[in-house]
mmCIF file of C-alpha atoms in Angstrom:
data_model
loop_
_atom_site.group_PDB
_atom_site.id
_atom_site.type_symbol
_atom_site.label_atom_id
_atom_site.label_comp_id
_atom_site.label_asym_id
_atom_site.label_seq_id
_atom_site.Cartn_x
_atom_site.Cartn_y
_atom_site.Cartn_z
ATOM 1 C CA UNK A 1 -19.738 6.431 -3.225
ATOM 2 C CA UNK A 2 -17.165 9.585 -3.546
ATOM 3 C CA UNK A 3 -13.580 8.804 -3.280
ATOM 4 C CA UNK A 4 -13.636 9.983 0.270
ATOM 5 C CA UNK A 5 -16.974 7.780 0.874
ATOM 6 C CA UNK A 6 -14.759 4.699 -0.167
ATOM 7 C CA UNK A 7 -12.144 5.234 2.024
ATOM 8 C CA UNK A 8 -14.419 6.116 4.891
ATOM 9 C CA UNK A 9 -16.067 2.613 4.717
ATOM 10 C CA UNK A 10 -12.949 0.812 3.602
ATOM 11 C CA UNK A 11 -11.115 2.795 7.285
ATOM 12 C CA UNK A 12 -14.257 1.458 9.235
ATOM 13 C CA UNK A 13 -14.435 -2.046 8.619
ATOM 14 C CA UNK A 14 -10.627 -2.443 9.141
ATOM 15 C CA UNK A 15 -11.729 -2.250 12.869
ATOM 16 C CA UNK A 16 -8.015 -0.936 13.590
ATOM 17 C CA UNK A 17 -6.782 0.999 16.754
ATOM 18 C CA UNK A 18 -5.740 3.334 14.674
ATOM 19 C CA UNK A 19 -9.396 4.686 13.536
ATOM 20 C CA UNK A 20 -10.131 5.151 17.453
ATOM 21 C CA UNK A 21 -7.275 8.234 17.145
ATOM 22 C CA UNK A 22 -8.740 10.203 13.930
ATOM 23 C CA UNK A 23 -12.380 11.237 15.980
ATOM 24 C CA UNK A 24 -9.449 14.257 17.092
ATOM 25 C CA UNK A 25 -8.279 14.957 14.166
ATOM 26 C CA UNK A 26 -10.005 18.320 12.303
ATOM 27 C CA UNK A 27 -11.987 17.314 9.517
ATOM 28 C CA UNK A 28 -9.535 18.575 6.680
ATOM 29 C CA UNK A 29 -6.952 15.951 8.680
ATOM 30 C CA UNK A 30 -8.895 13.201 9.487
ATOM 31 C CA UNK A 31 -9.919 13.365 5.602
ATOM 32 C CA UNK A 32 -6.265 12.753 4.498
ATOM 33 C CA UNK A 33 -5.543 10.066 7.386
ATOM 34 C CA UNK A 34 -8.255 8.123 6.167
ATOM 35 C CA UNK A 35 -7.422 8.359 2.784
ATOM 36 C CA UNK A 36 -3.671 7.477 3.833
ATOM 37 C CA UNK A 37 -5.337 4.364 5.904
ATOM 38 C CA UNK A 38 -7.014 3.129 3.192
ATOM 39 C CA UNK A 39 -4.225 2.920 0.258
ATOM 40 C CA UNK A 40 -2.291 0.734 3.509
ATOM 41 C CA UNK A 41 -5.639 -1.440 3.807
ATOM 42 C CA UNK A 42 -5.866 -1.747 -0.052
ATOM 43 C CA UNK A 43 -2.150 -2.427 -0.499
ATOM 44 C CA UNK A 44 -2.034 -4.952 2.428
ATOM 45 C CA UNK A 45 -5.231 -6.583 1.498
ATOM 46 C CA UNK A 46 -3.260 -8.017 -2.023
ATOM 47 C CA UNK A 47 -1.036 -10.014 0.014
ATOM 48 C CA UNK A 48 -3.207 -11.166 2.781
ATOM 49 C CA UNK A 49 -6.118 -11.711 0.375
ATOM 50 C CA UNK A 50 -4.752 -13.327 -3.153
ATOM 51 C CA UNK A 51 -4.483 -16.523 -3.208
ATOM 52 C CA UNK A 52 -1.934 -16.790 -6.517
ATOM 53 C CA UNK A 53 1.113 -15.482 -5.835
ATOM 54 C CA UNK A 54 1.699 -14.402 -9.059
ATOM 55 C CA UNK A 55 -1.704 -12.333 -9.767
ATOM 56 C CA UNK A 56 -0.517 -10.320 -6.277
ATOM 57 C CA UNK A 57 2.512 -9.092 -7.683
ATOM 58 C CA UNK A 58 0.763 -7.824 -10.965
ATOM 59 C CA UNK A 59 -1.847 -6.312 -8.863
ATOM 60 C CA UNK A 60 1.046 -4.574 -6.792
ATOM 61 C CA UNK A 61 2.369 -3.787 -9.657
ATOM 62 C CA UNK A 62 -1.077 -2.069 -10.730
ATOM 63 C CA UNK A 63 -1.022 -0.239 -7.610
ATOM 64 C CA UNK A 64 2.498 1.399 -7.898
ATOM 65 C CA UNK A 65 1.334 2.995 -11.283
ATOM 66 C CA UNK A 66 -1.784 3.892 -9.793
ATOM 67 C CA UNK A 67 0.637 5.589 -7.067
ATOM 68 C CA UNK A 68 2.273 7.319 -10.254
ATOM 69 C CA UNK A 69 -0.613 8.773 -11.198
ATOM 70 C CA UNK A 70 -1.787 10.234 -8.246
ATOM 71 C CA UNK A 71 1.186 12.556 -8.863
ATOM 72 C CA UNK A 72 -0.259 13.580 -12.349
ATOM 73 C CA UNK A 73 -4.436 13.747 -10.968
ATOM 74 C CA UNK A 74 -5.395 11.142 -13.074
ATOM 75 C CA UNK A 75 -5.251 7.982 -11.215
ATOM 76 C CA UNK A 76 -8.315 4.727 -11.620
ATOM 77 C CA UNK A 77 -8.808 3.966 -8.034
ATOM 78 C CA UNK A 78 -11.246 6.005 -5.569
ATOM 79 C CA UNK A 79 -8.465 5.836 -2.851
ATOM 80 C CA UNK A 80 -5.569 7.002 -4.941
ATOM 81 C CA UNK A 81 -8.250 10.157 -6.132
ATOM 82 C CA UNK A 82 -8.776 10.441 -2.605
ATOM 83 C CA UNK A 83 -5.147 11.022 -2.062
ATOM 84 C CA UNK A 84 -4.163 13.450 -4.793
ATOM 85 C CA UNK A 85 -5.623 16.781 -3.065
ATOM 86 C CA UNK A 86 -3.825 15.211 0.199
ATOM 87 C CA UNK A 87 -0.146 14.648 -1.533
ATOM 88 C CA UNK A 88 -0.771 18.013 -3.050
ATOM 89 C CA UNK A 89 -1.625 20.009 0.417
ATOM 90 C CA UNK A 90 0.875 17.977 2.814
ATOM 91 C CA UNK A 91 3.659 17.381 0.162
ATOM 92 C CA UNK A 92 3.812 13.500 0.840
ATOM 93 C CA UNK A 93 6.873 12.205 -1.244
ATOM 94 C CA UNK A 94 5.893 9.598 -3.557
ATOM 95 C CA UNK A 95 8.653 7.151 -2.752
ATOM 96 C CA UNK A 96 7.317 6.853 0.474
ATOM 97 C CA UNK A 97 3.891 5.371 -1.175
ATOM 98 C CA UNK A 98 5.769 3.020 -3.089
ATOM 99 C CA UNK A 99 8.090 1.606 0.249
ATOM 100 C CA UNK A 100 4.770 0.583 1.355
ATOM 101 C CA UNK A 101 3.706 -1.201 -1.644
ATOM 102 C CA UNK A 102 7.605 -2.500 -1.638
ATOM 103 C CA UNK A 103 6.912 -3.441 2.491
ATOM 104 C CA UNK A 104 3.824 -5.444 1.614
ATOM 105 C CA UNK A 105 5.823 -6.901 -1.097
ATOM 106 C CA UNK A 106 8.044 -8.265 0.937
ATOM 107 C CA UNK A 107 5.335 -10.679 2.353
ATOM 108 C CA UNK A 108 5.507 -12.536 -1.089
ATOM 109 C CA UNK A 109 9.140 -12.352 -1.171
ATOM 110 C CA UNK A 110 9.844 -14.258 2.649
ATOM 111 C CA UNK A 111 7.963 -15.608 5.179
ATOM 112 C CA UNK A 112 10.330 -15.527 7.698
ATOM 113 C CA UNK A 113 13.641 -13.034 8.935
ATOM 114 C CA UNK A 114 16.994 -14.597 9.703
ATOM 115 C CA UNK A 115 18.001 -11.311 12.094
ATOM 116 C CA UNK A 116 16.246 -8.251 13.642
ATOM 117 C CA UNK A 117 18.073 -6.116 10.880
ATOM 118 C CA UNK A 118 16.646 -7.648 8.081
ATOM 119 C CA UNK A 119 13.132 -8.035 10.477
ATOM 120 C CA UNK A 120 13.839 -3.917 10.841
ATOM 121 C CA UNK A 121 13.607 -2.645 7.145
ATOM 122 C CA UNK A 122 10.432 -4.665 6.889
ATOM 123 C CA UNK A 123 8.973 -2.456 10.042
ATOM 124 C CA UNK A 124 10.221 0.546 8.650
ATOM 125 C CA UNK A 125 8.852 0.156 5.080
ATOM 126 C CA UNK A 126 4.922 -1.219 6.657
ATOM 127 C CA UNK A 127 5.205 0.888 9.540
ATOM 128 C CA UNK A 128 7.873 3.841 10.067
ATOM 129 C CA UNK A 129 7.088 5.211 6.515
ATOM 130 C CA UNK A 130 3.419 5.394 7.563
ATOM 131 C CA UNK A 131 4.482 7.204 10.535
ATOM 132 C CA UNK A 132 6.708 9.767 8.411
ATOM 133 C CA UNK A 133 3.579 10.455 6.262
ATOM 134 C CA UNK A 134 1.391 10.832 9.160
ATOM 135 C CA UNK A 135 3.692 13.554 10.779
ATOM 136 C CA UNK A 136 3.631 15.382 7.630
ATOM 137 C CA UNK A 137 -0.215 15.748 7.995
ATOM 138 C CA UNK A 138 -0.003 16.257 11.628
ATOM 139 C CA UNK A 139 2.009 19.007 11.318
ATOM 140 C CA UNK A 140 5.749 19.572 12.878
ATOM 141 C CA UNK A 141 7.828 22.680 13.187
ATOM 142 C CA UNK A 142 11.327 20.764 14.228
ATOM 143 C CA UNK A 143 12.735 17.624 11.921
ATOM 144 C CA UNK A 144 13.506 15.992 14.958
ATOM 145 C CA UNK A 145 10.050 14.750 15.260
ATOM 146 C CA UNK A 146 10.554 12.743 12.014
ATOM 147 C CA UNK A 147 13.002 10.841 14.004
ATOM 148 C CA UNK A 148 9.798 10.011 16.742
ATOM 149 C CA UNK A 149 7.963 9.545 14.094
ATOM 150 C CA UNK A 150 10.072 6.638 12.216
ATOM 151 C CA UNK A 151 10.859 5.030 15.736
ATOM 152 C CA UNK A 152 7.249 4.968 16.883
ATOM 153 C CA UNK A 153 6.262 3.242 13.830
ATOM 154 C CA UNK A 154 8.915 0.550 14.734
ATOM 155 C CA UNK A 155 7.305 0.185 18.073
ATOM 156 C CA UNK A 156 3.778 -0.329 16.933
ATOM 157 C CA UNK A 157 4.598 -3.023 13.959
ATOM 158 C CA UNK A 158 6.678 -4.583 16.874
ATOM 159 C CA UNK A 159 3.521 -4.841 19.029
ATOM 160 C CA UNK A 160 1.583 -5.946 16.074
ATOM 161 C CA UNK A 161 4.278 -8.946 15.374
ATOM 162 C CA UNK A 162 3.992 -9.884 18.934
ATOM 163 C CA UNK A 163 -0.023 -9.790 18.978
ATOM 164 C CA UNK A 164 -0.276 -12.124 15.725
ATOM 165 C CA UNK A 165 2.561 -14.926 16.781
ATOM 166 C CA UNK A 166 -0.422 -17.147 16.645
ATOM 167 C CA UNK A 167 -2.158 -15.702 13.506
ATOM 168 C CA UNK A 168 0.896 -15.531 11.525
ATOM 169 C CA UNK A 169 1.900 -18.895 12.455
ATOM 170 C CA UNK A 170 -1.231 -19.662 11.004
ATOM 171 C CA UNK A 171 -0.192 -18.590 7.509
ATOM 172 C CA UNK A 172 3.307 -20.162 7.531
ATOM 173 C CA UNK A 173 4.903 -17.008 8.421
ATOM 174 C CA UNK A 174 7.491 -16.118 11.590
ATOM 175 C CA UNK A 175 8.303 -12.543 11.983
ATOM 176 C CA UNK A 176 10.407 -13.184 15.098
ATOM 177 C CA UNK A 177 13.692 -13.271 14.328
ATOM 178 C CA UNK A 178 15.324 -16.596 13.398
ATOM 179 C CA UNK A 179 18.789 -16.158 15.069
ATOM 180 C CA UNK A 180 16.780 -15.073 18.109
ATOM 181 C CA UNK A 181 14.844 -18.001 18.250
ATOM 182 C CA UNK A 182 17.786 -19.908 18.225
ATOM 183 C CA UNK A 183 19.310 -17.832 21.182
ATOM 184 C CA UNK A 184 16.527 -18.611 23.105
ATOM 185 C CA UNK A 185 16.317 -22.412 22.437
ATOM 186 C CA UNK A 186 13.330 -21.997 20.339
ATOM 187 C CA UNK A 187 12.562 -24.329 17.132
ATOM 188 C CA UNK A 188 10.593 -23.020 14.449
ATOM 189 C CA UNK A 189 8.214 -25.848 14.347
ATOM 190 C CA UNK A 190 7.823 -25.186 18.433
ATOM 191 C CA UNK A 191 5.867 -21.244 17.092
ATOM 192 C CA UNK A 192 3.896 -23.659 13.459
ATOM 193 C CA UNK A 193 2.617 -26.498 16.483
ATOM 194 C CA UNK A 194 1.715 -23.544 18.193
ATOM 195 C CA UNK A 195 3.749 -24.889 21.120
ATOM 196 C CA UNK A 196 3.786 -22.514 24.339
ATOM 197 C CA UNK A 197 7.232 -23.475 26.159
ATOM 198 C CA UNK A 198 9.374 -21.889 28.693
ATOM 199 C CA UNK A 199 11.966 -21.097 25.921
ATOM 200 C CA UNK A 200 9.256 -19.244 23.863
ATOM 201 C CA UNK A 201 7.790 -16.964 26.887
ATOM 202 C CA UNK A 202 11.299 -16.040 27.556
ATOM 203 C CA UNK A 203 11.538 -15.032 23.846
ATOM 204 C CA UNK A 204 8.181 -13.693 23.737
ATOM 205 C CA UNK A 205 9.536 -11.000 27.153
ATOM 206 C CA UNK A 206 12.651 -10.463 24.818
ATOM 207 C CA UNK A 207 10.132 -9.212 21.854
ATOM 208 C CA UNK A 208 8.200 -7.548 24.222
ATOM 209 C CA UNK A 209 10.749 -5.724 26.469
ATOM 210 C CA UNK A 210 12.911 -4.269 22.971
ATOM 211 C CA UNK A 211 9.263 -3.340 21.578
ATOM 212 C CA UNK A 212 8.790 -1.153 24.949
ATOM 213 C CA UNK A 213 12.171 0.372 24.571
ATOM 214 C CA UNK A 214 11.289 1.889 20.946
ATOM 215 C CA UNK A 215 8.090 2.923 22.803
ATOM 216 C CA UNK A 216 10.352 5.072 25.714
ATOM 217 C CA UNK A 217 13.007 6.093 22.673
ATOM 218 C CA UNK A 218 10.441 7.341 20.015
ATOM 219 C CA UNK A 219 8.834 9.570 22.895
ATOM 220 C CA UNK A 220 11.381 10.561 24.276
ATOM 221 C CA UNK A 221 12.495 12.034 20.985
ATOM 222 C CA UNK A 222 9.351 13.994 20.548
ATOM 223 C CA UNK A 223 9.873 17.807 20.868
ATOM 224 C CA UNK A 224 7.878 19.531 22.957
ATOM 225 C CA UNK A 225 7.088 22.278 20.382
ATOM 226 C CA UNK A 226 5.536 19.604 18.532
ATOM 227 C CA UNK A 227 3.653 17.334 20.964
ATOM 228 C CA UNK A 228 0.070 19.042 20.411
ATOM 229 C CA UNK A 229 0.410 18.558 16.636
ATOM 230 C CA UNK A 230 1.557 14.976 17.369
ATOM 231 C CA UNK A 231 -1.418 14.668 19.732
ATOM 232 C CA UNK A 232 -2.684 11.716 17.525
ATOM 233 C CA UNK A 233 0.227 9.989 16.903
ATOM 234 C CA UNK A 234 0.570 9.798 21.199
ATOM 235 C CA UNK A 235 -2.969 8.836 21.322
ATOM 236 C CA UNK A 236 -2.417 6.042 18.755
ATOM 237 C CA UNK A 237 1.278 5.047 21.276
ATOM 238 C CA UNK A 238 -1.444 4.332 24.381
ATOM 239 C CA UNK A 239 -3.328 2.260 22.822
ATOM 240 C CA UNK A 240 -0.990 0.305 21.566
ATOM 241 C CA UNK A 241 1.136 0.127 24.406
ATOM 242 C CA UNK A 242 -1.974 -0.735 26.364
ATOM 243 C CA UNK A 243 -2.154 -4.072 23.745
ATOM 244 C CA UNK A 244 1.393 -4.856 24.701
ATOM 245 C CA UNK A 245 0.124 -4.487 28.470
ATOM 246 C CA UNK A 246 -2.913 -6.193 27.941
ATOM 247 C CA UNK A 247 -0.659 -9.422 26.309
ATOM 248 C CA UNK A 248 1.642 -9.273 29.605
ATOM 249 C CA UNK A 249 -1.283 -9.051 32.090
ATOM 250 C CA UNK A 250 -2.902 -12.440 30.137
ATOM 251 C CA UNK A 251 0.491 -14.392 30.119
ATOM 252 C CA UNK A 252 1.409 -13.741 26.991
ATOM 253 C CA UNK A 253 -0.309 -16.934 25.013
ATOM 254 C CA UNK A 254 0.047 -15.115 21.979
ATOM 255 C CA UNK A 255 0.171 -19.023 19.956
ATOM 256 C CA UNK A 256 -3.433 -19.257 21.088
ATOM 257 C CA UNK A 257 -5.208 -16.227 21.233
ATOM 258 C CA UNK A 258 -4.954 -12.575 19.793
ATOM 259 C CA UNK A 259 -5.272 -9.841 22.253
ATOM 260 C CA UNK A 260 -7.940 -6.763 21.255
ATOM 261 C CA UNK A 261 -8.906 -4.057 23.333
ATOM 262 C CA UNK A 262 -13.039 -3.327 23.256
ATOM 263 C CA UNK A 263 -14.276 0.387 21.394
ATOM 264 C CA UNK A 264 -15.094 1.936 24.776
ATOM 265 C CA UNK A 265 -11.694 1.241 26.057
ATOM 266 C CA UNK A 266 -10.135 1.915 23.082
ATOM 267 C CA UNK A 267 -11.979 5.435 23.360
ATOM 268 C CA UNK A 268 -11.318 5.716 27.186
ATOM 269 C CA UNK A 269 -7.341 5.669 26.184
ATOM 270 C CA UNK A 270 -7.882 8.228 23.720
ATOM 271 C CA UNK A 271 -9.118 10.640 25.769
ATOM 272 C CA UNK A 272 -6.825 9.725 28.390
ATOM 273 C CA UNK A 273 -3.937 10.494 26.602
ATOM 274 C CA UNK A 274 -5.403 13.452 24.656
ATOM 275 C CA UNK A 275 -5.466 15.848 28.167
ATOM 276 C CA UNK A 276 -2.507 14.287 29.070
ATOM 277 C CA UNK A 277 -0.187 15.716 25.858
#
């Protein structure tokens, strides 16, 4: 396979919401997306896939010198060639590559967040950065769309903390803030049982109403100049706004089952919001 080839299959069997948005994208854009997609799957993969600790954090370690040399045109991997004509066209700072690799990172380093700050420069290193270096290959003519941008990306790894309470749990791991839980009368070992109480659905609404807010703040940021560039990036906020909807409507047993939306509703959302913005 080309470089491209790679991170077309490696973008497909992800089976992310995300993929449903790029079908808009023109073909120069959706190129670079992908490729952007698949250095987050690779990245993330290390930590969710290596068993010894240790051998993950030399293979992150790989990765941020691979990231290094996408900047000189010579790197190993077929994702990081994918992405040297993209960092070249769109300008995507290299730091920001690396504060993903330092965001997945973080995984190995806790599995758990005493307060929503700490819980926040996670987000913003898996998720906001992502956003940033998607707006850059959308396209923006006013700055303050990097702010919508960064916010948004809050919003959605927000939604996908609430989605995989269950899943998480699974791996020893509790995103939800632990003076929160505490607030709300909740016991760690209540969300590693997988125990659904009154205390936890009222921390679950909690999650889930703040997670909305970033939703109404990051749009409401958006300038209009900018919203058919950002066309995308809105598609990408309905469906996964439509995920946090979906968890209300099914009471919210996010310790037992993880909400998905199907492909054709997926796509019906997408085209949806796409006449809408």
């Amino acid at each position: 396979m080309t470089p491209d080839e790679y991170c077309q299959d490696k973008t497909a069997k992800s089976g992310s919401s995300f993929t449903s948005s790029f079908r808009f994208l023109s073909p120069e854009r959706r190129q670079a997306m992908t490729a952007l997609y698949a250095f987050c799957r690779e990245v993330d993969d290390v930590v969710d896939e290596c068993s010894d600790e240790n051998v993950a954090r030399i293979t992150l370690a790989w990765w941020r010198g691979q990231v290094e040399e996408i900047y000189t045109g010579k790197p190993q991997h077929p994702v990081c060639q994918a992405l040297v004509p993209v960092v070249q066209q769109y300008k995507l700072p290299q730091e920001h590559l690396l504060e993903i690799i330092d965001g997945m990172e973080m995984d190995l380093n806790r599995h758990s967040y005493d307060d929503f700050k700490s819980l926040q420069l996670y987000c913003y290193r898996v998720a906001s950065v992502v956003g940033l270096l998607s707006a850059e290959i959308f396209g923006y003519t006013d700055r303050k769309t990097l702010k919508y941008a960064h916010d948004l990306g809050i919003a959605f790894q927000l939604t996908n903390i609430i989605r995989d309470v269950g899943e998480d749990a699974r791996r020893g791991r509790i995103y939800l803030p632990l003076d929160e839980l505490a607030r709300f009368g909740v016991h760690t070992n209540d969300i590693l049982d997988y125990k659904e109480t009154p205390e936890f659905q009222r921390l679950m609404a909690f999650q889930i109403e703040r997670a909305q807010k970033f939703y109404d703040q990051a749009l409401s940021e958006l300038p209009h100049a900018d919203r058919k560039a950002q066309r995308v990036g809105l598609i990408m906020a309905e469906i996964y706004r439509a995920v946090l909807d979906e968890i209300v409507a099914s009471g919210c047993h996010v310790l037992k089952e993880r909400v998905s939306l199907t492909p054709r509703y997926k796509l019906w959302l997408a085209l949806k919001a796409w006449w809408k913005n």
